[in-house]
Structure formats: C-alpha cells, structure tokens
Amino acid sequence: MVAQAEISGLHATLLKERGRLLRFLAARGVGHEAEDVFHDLWRKIAVMPERSIADPVSYIFRAAENHMRDLRRATISREKRQFDWHGMADVPEDAPAGERVLIAREQLTHVQAALAGLGSRVDYVFRRYRLDGVGQAEIASELGMSLSSVEKDLQKAYRTLAELRIKLNTE
Amino acid sequence: MTTHQLELSNAARLWAMRVADPDFRDWDGLTRWLEPSRAHLAAYEAAVETDEWAKQILTKDFER
C-alpha cells in the first residue's frame, strides 16, 4: 500500500469518489470487472504528468468514460476480425488500402454535404464543438448566440449525422 | 423502429452530444439515465459510435 501522504490529488479524488464511480461503471456496462477497471484507472492516473486540474472529479469521470470507450472499441475490432475471417464483412479489414481510402473519401463527401445542407452556422457550430473541442458555452459567447440556440444547432447536426450513418450502412 | 426505440435513441444521442462537451459535468445524471435498462446503454453506445464515426471521418488525413 502507498502511504497516505504519497497519494496524489487525483488518486485521493479517485478514492473519495469510489462509490459514485463504481456506480457509473456498472451503469456503463461493467459487471464483475468493476474492480479491475478501477485499478486500470488508478494506473492510468499514476502515469499522468502532474499538472493542475480544474475539476478533478469530472476529470476522473471523463477518464472512466474514455476507458469504457477504449474497451468497447477493442471488443468491436476483435469481433470484426472474427467476422472478416469468416468472410462475411462488407469491407474486410484486409481490403486493399486503396479501396478503404475510397470508401472513407466517399463518406467524407456525404458528411460534408449533410452538414452543409444544414446551413453554414450549424456546420460551423458542429465543427467548432466536435473538431476543435470547444464547449457549448464558449461557442455561444464567441458567436453571440444563446446557449439553447447552440444546443439546437448541435442537435440538428447530430440528428442528421445519425440518419446519414443509417442510410450509408443500409445502402 | 417503434416509437419507444426512436425516443430512446433520440435521448441517447442527446447524452452523447452533451458528454462531448469538455465542460460536461452531469456524470450522475448520465448514470441515472443509463441505469434503468441495458437498452439505454446499448442506445448510448450506438450514439457514441456515430459521434466518433463522424469526427473520425472529418479529421481523416487523405494526403498521401
């Protein structure tokens, strides 16, 4: 065990928020491996550079969310490899690189067109939010818009992209 | 899709959208929304996947 004095701020937060975090992890689909995931987070935090974090509680929840996304991606790509091996995937992972680039380019054209179709402001707000990583409140003040208008613009973009993805997958 | 499924995926998409905000703080709210059923989690994961798909496509570097 690490002596109490050596426990860094984030680790202290992790311990303090353990109950809340385990409840979040359970809701996020972690079953009996909750303790393992908790220890993975502990280790991840240990290798992070020391710097001041404005909101340590939110920081550890973000780390937990990202960790769950990583786990899911790993599961999906494992399943996908298995699927490819059976020769059933539409675009096998070992498809020629050129073919994959072609598909990606085509999807990019569709995404760009779908966003452009919503008007330049919605397009801009979505890119600022999702590609530049700027929060809704900051975008609202940058553009002199209300927070709820920014949220509505984002909702339009998200809805359109969800519909587009379904369409592309069923074509 | 039934009305219920549609409502579920709309709600899930809203959560995925809000979580993408660097200032998102309502982790307990997300927990409470996910808890009632595994269908909520499945809808949330699908929404997250779509969000990441769009982001990945828009940031892909085609120069080669």
Tab-separated table of C-alpha atoms in Angstrom:
chain	number	residue	atom	x	y	z
A	1	MET	CA	0.000	0.000	0.000
A	2	VAL	CA	1.083	3.522	-0.702
A	3	ALA	CA	1.454	5.751	2.337
A	4	GLN	CA	-1.403	8.200	2.627
A	5	ALA	CA	0.897	11.201	2.229
A	6	GLU	CA	2.122	9.953	-1.131
A	7	ILE	CA	-1.306	9.678	-2.659
A	8	SER	CA	-1.560	12.402	-5.245
A	9	GLY	CA	-4.552	14.657	-5.594
A	10	LEU	CA	-6.148	12.656	-8.374
A	11	HIS	CA	-5.716	9.369	-6.567
A	12	ALA	CA	-7.252	10.907	-3.484
A	13	THR	CA	-10.198	12.001	-5.620
A	14	LEU	CA	-10.442	8.529	-7.097
A	15	LEU	CA	-10.648	7.012	-3.619
A	16	LYS	CA	-13.120	9.592	-2.392
A	17	GLU	CA	-15.380	9.140	-5.406
A	18	ARG	CA	-15.033	5.371	-5.498
A	19	GLY	CA	-18.689	4.651	-4.784
A	20	ARG	CA	-20.012	7.089	-7.343
A	21	LEU	CA	-17.510	5.924	-9.908
A	22	LEU	CA	-18.304	2.226	-9.405
A	23	ARG	CA	-21.997	3.039	-9.848
A	24	PHE	CA	-21.171	4.872	-13.084
A	25	LEU	CA	-19.040	1.961	-14.307
A	26	ALA	CA	-21.847	-0.501	-13.549
A	27	ALA	CA	-24.313	1.657	-15.499
A	28	ARG	CA	-21.721	1.873	-18.264
A	29	GLY	CA	-21.823	-1.919	-18.612
A	30	VAL	CA	-19.018	-3.125	-16.353
A	31	GLY	CA	-20.087	-6.222	-14.459
A	32	HIS	CA	-17.896	-8.068	-12.022
A	33	GLU	CA	-14.761	-6.482	-13.554
A	34	ALA	CA	-15.572	-3.140	-11.902
A	35	GLU	CA	-12.639	-3.515	-9.514
A	36	ASP	CA	-10.261	-4.265	-12.408
A	37	VAL	CA	-11.426	-1.195	-14.273
A	38	PHE	CA	-10.988	0.860	-11.116
A	39	HIS	CA	-7.393	-0.357	-10.863
A	40	ASP	CA	-6.779	0.353	-14.549
A	41	LEU	CA	-7.893	3.911	-13.911
A	42	TRP	CA	-5.641	4.082	-10.870
A	43	ARG	CA	-2.671	3.040	-13.003
A	44	LYS	CA	-3.582	5.404	-15.856
A	45	ILE	CA	-3.719	8.304	-13.444
A	46	ALA	CA	-0.358	7.290	-11.959
A	47	VAL	CA	1.463	7.777	-15.253
A	48	MET	CA	-0.102	11.124	-15.995
A	49	PRO	CA	2.050	14.237	-15.755
A	50	GLU	CA	1.496	16.370	-12.681
A	51	ARG	CA	-0.470	19.430	-13.560
A	52	SER	CA	-3.283	21.322	-12.042
A	53	ILE	CA	-6.702	20.049	-12.976
A	54	ALA	CA	-9.557	22.458	-12.576
A	55	ASP	CA	-12.168	19.846	-11.713
A	56	PRO	CA	-10.604	16.555	-10.550
A	57	VAL	CA	-13.976	14.818	-10.054
A	58	SER	CA	-15.077	15.475	-13.601
A	59	TYR	CA	-11.587	14.584	-14.771
A	60	ILE	CA	-11.755	11.064	-13.337
A	61	PHE	CA	-15.257	10.505	-14.708
A	62	ARG	CA	-14.000	11.600	-18.120
A	63	ALA	CA	-11.097	9.166	-17.785
A	64	ALA	CA	-13.582	6.407	-16.878
A	65	GLU	CA	-15.809	7.236	-19.864
A	66	ASN	CA	-12.807	7.196	-22.220
A	67	HIS	CA	-11.644	3.927	-20.729
A	68	MET	CA	-15.055	2.356	-21.392
A	69	ARG	CA	-14.917	3.592	-24.986
A	70	ASP	CA	-11.454	2.055	-25.425
A	71	LEU	CA	-12.696	-1.281	-24.063
A	72	ARG	CA	-15.683	-1.223	-26.409
A	73	ARG	CA	-13.533	-0.379	-29.433
A	74	ALA	CA	-11.229	-3.277	-28.582
A	75	THR	CA	-14.203	-5.660	-28.342
A	76	ILE	CA	-15.671	-4.459	-31.624
A	77	SER	CA	-12.435	-4.788	-33.553
A	78	ARG	CA	-11.923	-8.266	-32.113
A	79	GLU	CA	-15.414	-9.270	-33.239
A	80	LYS	CA	-14.828	-7.647	-36.590
A	81	ARG	CA	-11.648	-9.610	-37.157
A	82	GLN	CA	-13.535	-12.798	-36.408
A	83	PHE	CA	-16.288	-11.737	-38.791
A	84	ASP	CA	-13.747	-10.948	-41.538
A	85	TRP	CA	-12.134	-14.281	-41.006
A	86	HIS	CA	-15.458	-15.894	-41.851
A	87	GLY	CA	-15.552	-13.709	-44.970
A	88	MET	CA	-18.823	-12.022	-44.073
A	89	ALA	CA	-17.884	-8.366	-43.624
A	90	ASP	CA	-18.801	-5.927	-46.441
A	91	VAL	CA	-15.454	-4.180	-46.161
A	92	PRO	CA	-12.937	-6.631	-44.766
A	93	GLU	CA	-10.169	-5.134	-42.680
A	94	ASP	CA	-7.678	-6.591	-45.098
A	95	ALA	CA	-9.369	-4.951	-48.079
A	96	PRO	CA	-6.793	-3.145	-50.193
A	97	ALA	CA	-5.774	0.155	-48.597
A	98	GLY	CA	-6.842	1.968	-51.775
A	99	GLU	CA	-10.357	0.608	-51.501
A	100	ARG	CA	-10.667	1.649	-47.864
A	101	VAL	CA	-9.442	5.165	-48.668
A	102	LEU	CA	-12.021	5.355	-51.437
A	103	ILE	CA	-14.847	4.413	-49.076
A	104	ALA	CA	-13.632	6.881	-46.457
A	105	ARG	CA	-13.421	9.674	-49.037
A	106	GLU	CA	-16.926	8.908	-50.207
A	107	GLN	CA	-18.231	9.005	-46.642
A	108	LEU	CA	-16.432	12.301	-46.069
A	109	THR	CA	-18.202	13.801	-49.086
A	110	HIS	CA	-21.571	12.650	-47.707
A	111	VAL	CA	-20.858	14.001	-44.211
A	112	GLN	CA	-19.684	17.339	-45.570
A	113	ALA	CA	-22.725	17.644	-47.818
A	114	ALA	CA	-25.108	16.710	-44.985
A	115	LEU	CA	-23.605	19.334	-42.668
A	116	ALA	CA	-23.504	21.977	-45.396
A	117	GLY	CA	-27.167	21.249	-46.075
A	118	LEU	CA	-27.996	22.440	-42.551
A	119	GLY	CA	-26.597	25.892	-43.241
A	120	SER	CA	-23.226	27.463	-42.601
A	121	ARG	CA	-23.914	28.325	-38.955
A	122	VAL	CA	-24.923	24.801	-37.928
A	123	ASP	CA	-21.972	23.440	-39.899
A	124	TYR	CA	-19.600	25.848	-38.144
A	125	VAL	CA	-21.039	25.247	-34.678
A	126	PHE	CA	-20.725	21.471	-35.099
A	127	ARG	CA	-17.118	21.660	-36.316
A	128	ARG	CA	-16.160	24.076	-33.556
A	129	TYR	CA	-17.732	21.750	-30.984
A	130	ARG	CA	-16.651	18.385	-32.264
A	131	LEU	CA	-13.426	19.038	-34.153
A	132	ASP	CA	-11.966	21.961	-32.192
A	133	GLY	CA	-13.282	20.645	-28.868
A	134	VAL	CA	-14.792	23.971	-27.808
A	135	GLY	CA	-17.633	23.780	-25.271
A	136	GLN	CA	-21.180	24.957	-25.959
A	137	ALA	CA	-20.953	27.910	-23.570
A	138	GLU	CA	-17.794	29.182	-25.225
A	139	ILE	CA	-19.252	28.793	-28.712
A	140	ALA	CA	-22.328	30.712	-27.583
A	141	SER	CA	-20.222	33.620	-26.378
A	142	GLU	CA	-17.963	33.523	-29.447
A	143	LEU	CA	-20.917	33.788	-31.794
A	144	GLY	CA	-23.118	35.953	-29.580
A	145	MET	CA	-25.767	33.230	-29.522
A	146	SER	CA	-27.817	31.891	-26.649
A	147	LEU	CA	-26.745	28.575	-25.166
A	148	SER	CA	-30.040	26.997	-26.198
A	149	SER	CA	-29.551	28.088	-29.836
A	150	VAL	CA	-26.128	26.457	-29.869
A	151	GLU	CA	-27.640	23.312	-28.407
A	152	LYS	CA	-30.408	23.306	-31.031
A	153	ASP	CA	-27.864	23.688	-33.841
A	154	LEU	CA	-25.864	20.784	-32.468
A	155	GLN	CA	-28.992	18.668	-32.127
A	156	LYS	CA	-29.759	19.255	-35.801
A	157	ALA	CA	-26.239	18.234	-36.800
A	158	TYR	CA	-26.261	15.149	-34.572
A	159	ARG	CA	-29.665	14.032	-35.812
A	160	THR	CA	-28.654	14.487	-39.459
A	161	LEU	CA	-25.409	12.576	-38.993
A	162	ALA	CA	-27.228	9.708	-37.256
A	163	GLU	CA	-29.690	9.487	-40.146
A	164	LEU	CA	-26.876	9.657	-42.678
A	165	ARG	CA	-24.965	6.873	-40.988
A	166	ILE	CA	-28.004	4.591	-41.039
A	167	LYS	CA	-28.541	5.428	-44.703
A	168	LEU	CA	-24.920	4.712	-45.638
A	169	ASN	CA	-24.960	1.436	-43.719
A	170	THR	CA	-28.100	0.179	-45.420
A	171	GLU	CA	-27.224	1.270	-48.950
B	1	MET	CA	-38.274	1.357	-35.347
B	2	THR	CA	-41.007	1.635	-32.729
B	3	THR	CA	-41.831	4.980	-31.104
B	4	HIS	CA	-40.201	3.772	-27.922
B	5	GLN	CA	-36.968	2.829	-29.700
B	6	LEU	CA	-36.952	6.148	-31.511
B	7	GLU	CA	-37.390	8.086	-28.268
B	8	LEU	CA	-34.638	6.022	-26.717
B	9	SER	CA	-32.168	6.678	-29.499
B	10	ASN	CA	-33.048	10.390	-29.510
B	11	ALA	CA	-32.411	10.606	-25.775
B	12	ALA	CA	-29.191	8.619	-26.134
B	13	ARG	CA	-27.992	10.906	-28.902
B	14	LEU	CA	-28.599	13.917	-26.654
B	15	TRP	CA	-26.480	12.350	-23.943
B	16	ALA	CA	-23.671	11.514	-26.368
B	17	MET	CA	-23.799	15.093	-27.593
B	18	ARG	CA	-23.687	16.576	-24.113
B	19	VAL	CA	-20.886	14.278	-22.960
B	20	ALA	CA	-18.799	15.532	-25.914
B	21	ASP	CA	-18.714	18.970	-24.281
B	22	PRO	CA	-15.381	19.443	-22.471
B	23	ASP	CA	-17.366	21.215	-19.736
B	24	PHE	CA	-19.802	18.318	-19.223
B	25	ARG	CA	-20.279	17.677	-15.506
B	26	ASP	CA	-23.529	15.728	-15.146
B	27	TRP	CA	-21.980	12.263	-14.768
B	28	ASP	CA	-24.513	11.297	-12.114
B	29	GLY	CA	-27.301	12.323	-14.477
B	30	LEU	CA	-25.820	10.054	-17.143
B	31	THR	CA	-25.521	7.225	-14.603
B	32	ARG	CA	-29.175	7.618	-13.604
B	33	TRP	CA	-30.272	7.678	-17.247
B	34	LEU	CA	-28.293	4.543	-18.103
B	35	GLU	CA	-29.323	2.521	-15.050
B	36	PRO	CA	-32.958	1.527	-15.717
B	37	SER	CA	-32.227	-0.863	-18.572
B	38	ARG	CA	-29.489	-2.323	-20.722
B	39	ALA	CA	-31.368	-0.945	-23.727
B	40	HIS	CA	-30.371	2.536	-22.573
B	41	LEU	CA	-26.712	1.540	-22.532
B	42	ALA	CA	-26.969	-0.046	-25.990
B	43	ALA	CA	-28.607	3.115	-27.362
B	44	TYR	CA	-25.959	5.284	-25.736
B	45	GLU	CA	-23.121	3.200	-27.157
B	46	ALA	CA	-24.650	3.378	-30.634
B	47	ALA	CA	-24.938	7.164	-30.322
B	48	VAL	CA	-21.325	7.452	-29.148
B	49	GLU	CA	-20.221	5.308	-32.077
B	50	THR	CA	-21.988	7.559	-34.573
B	51	ASP	CA	-20.475	10.643	-32.964
B	52	GLU	CA	-16.974	9.174	-33.150
B	53	TRP	CA	-17.569	7.962	-36.688
B	54	ALA	CA	-18.415	11.494	-37.861
B	55	LYS	CA	-15.483	13.000	-36.012
B	56	GLN	CA	-13.080	10.427	-37.389
B	57	ILE	CA	-14.260	10.930	-40.967
B	58	LEU	CA	-13.979	14.697	-40.745
B	59	THR	CA	-10.470	14.566	-39.301
B	60	LYS	CA	-9.068	11.857	-41.553
B	61	ASP	CA	-5.967	12.866	-43.421
B	62	PHE	CA	-6.215	11.876	-47.066
B	63	GLU	CA	-2.949	13.372	-48.189
B	64	ARG	CA	-0.616	10.701	-49.324
